mmCIF file of C-alpha atoms in Angstrom:
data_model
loop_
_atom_site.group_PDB
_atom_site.id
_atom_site.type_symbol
_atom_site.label_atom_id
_atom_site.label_comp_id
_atom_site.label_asym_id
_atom_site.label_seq_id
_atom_site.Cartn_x
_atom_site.Cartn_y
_atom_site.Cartn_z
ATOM 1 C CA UNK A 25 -56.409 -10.215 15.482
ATOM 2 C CA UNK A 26 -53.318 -10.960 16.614
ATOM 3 C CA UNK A 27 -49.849 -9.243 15.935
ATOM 4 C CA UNK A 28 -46.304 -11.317 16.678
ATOM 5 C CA UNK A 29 -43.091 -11.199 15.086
ATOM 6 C CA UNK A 30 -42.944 -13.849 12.393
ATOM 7 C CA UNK A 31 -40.167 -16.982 13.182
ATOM 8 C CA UNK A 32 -38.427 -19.161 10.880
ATOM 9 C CA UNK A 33 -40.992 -21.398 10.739
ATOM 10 C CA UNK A 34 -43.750 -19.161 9.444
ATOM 11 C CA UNK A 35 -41.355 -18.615 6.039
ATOM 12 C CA UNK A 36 -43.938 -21.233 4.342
ATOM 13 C CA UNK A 37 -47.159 -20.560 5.690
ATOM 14 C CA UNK A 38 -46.171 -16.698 5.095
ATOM 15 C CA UNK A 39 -44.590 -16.942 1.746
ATOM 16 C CA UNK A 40 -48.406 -19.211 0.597
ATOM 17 C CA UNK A 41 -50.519 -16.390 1.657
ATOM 18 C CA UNK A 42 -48.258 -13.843 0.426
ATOM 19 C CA UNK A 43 -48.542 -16.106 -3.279
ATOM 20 C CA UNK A 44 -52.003 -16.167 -2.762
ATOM 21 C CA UNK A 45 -52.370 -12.210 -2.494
ATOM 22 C CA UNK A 46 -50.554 -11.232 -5.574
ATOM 23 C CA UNK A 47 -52.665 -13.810 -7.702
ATOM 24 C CA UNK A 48 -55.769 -12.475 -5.725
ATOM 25 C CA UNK A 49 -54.666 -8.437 -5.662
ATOM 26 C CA UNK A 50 -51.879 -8.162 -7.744
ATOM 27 C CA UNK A 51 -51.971 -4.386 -7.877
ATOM 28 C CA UNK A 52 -51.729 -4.399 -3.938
ATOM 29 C CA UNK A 53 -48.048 -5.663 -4.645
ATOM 30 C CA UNK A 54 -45.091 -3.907 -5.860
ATOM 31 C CA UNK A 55 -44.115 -7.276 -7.966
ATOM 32 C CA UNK A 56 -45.514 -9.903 -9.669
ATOM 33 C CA UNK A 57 -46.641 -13.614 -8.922
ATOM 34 C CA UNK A 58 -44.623 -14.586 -11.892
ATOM 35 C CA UNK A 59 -41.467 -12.997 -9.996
ATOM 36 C CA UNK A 60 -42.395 -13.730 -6.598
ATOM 37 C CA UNK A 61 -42.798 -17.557 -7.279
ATOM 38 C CA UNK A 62 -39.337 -18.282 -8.666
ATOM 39 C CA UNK A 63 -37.807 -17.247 -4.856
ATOM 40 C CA UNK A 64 -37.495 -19.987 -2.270
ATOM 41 C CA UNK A 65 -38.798 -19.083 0.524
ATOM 42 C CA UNK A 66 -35.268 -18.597 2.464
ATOM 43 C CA UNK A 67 -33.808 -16.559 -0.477
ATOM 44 C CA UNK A 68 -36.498 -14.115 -0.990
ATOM 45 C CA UNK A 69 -35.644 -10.874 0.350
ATOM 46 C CA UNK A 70 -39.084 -9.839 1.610
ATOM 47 C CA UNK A 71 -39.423 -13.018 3.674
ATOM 48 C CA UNK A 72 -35.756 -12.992 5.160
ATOM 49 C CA UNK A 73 -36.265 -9.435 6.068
ATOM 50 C CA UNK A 74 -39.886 -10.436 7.867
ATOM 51 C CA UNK A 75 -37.991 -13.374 9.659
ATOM 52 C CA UNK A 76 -35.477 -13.533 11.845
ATOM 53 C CA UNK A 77 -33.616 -10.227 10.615
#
């Protein structure tokens, strides 16, 4: 495994598997796929947190 700090560049690759897991696990989430899938991936708040700040 490796650990690195996400870039701007992983927004859609991270915001796919991050889809993927609430539709998967959806009780490992705080939200819902339904919710999470109406953000673009530069306005979601989880993902601009994650990236670059």
């Amino acid at each position: 495994m490796n650990l690195r700090i996400l870039k701007e560049g992983d927004a859609q690759v991270y915001q796919s598997l991050r889809l993927q897991g609430l539709q998967e696990y959806p009780d490992a989430f705080g939200s819902t796929f339904e919710r999470e899938v109406a953000w673009s991936e530069y306005d979601h708040p989880c993902i601009s947190q994650r990236i670059g700040g």
